[in-house]
Amino acid sequence: MKDYTCLFCEDIYTDQDLASLKEIGEKYHLEAELFVCPDCYDDLRRLPLEEQLKALLLGSEYEWEEE
């Protein structure tokens, strides 16, 4: 079983966690070595495109604005 660490919040998810998320319709991003959990994915999609790129480049070092 593989573990996936979120690029931003660094929470860890397992294959079973991802299967559960998919089952309930939660959106997340997963590719080769890049995983973004559902909460961070929602936050990321709310940013303007330029900020999305900046966030993806900085990863966990990106400073999210407090709401």
Short mmCIF file of C-alpha atoms in Angstrom, two decimals, residues 2-52:
data_model
loop_
_atom_site.label_atom_id
_atom_site.label_comp_id
_atom_site.label_asym_id
_atom_site.label_seq_id
_atom_site.Cartn_x
_atom_site.Cartn_y
_atom_site.Cartn_z
CA LYS A 2 1.33 3.41 -0.95
CA ASP A 3 1.04 6.61 1.07
CA TYR A 4 0.48 10.00 -0.56
CA THR A 5 1.53 13.24 1.12
CA CYS A 6 -0.32 16.44 0.24
CA LEU A 7 1.93 18.99 -1.41
CA PHE A 8 0.52 21.80 0.74
CA CYS A 9 -0.68 20.60 4.16
CA GLU A 10 1.51 17.47 4.18
CA ASP A 11 -1.35 15.27 5.43
CA ILE A 12 -0.86 11.61 4.53
CA TYR A 13 -3.45 9.56 2.64
CA THR A 14 -3.42 5.85 1.77
CA ASP A 15 -4.78 4.05 -1.29
CA GLN A 16 -7.80 3.12 0.82
CA ASP A 17 -8.35 6.79 1.77
CA LEU A 18 -8.26 7.79 -1.91
CA ALA A 19 -10.71 5.03 -2.82
CA SER A 20 -13.10 6.31 -0.12
CA LEU A 21 -12.75 9.90 -1.33
CA LYS A 22 -13.45 8.84 -4.91
CA GLU A 23 -16.49 6.85 -3.76
CA ILE A 24 -18.06 9.91 -2.10
CA GLY A 25 -17.16 12.23 -4.98
CA GLU A 26 -14.43 14.29 -3.31
CA LYS A 27 -12.03 15.85 -5.80
CA TYR A 28 -8.29 15.71 -5.32
CA HIS A 29 -5.27 15.78 -7.62
CA LEU A 30 -2.90 12.85 -8.08
CA GLU A 31 -0.18 12.25 -10.59
CA ALA A 32 3.23 10.53 -10.49
CA GLU A 33 4.74 12.21 -7.40
CA LEU A 34 2.26 15.03 -6.86
CA PHE A 35 -0.78 14.77 -4.58
CA VAL A 36 -3.11 17.56 -3.46
CA CYS A 37 -5.73 16.58 -0.86
CA PRO A 38 -9.41 17.57 -1.27
CA ASP A 39 -9.25 20.55 1.13
CA CYS A 40 -6.13 22.02 -0.46
CA TYR A 41 -7.46 21.25 -3.94
CA ASP A 42 -10.58 23.32 -3.20
CA ASP A 43 -8.43 26.18 -1.88
CA LEU A 44 -6.12 25.97 -4.89
CA ARG A 45 -8.98 26.13 -7.40
CA ARG A 46 -10.27 29.34 -5.80
CA LEU A 47 -7.01 31.15 -6.57
CA PRO A 48 -6.38 33.11 -9.78
CA LEU A 49 -4.29 31.15 -12.30
CA GLU A 50 -1.11 33.09 -11.55
CA GLU A 51 -1.45 32.34 -7.83
CA GLN A 52 -2.18 28.67 -8.58
#
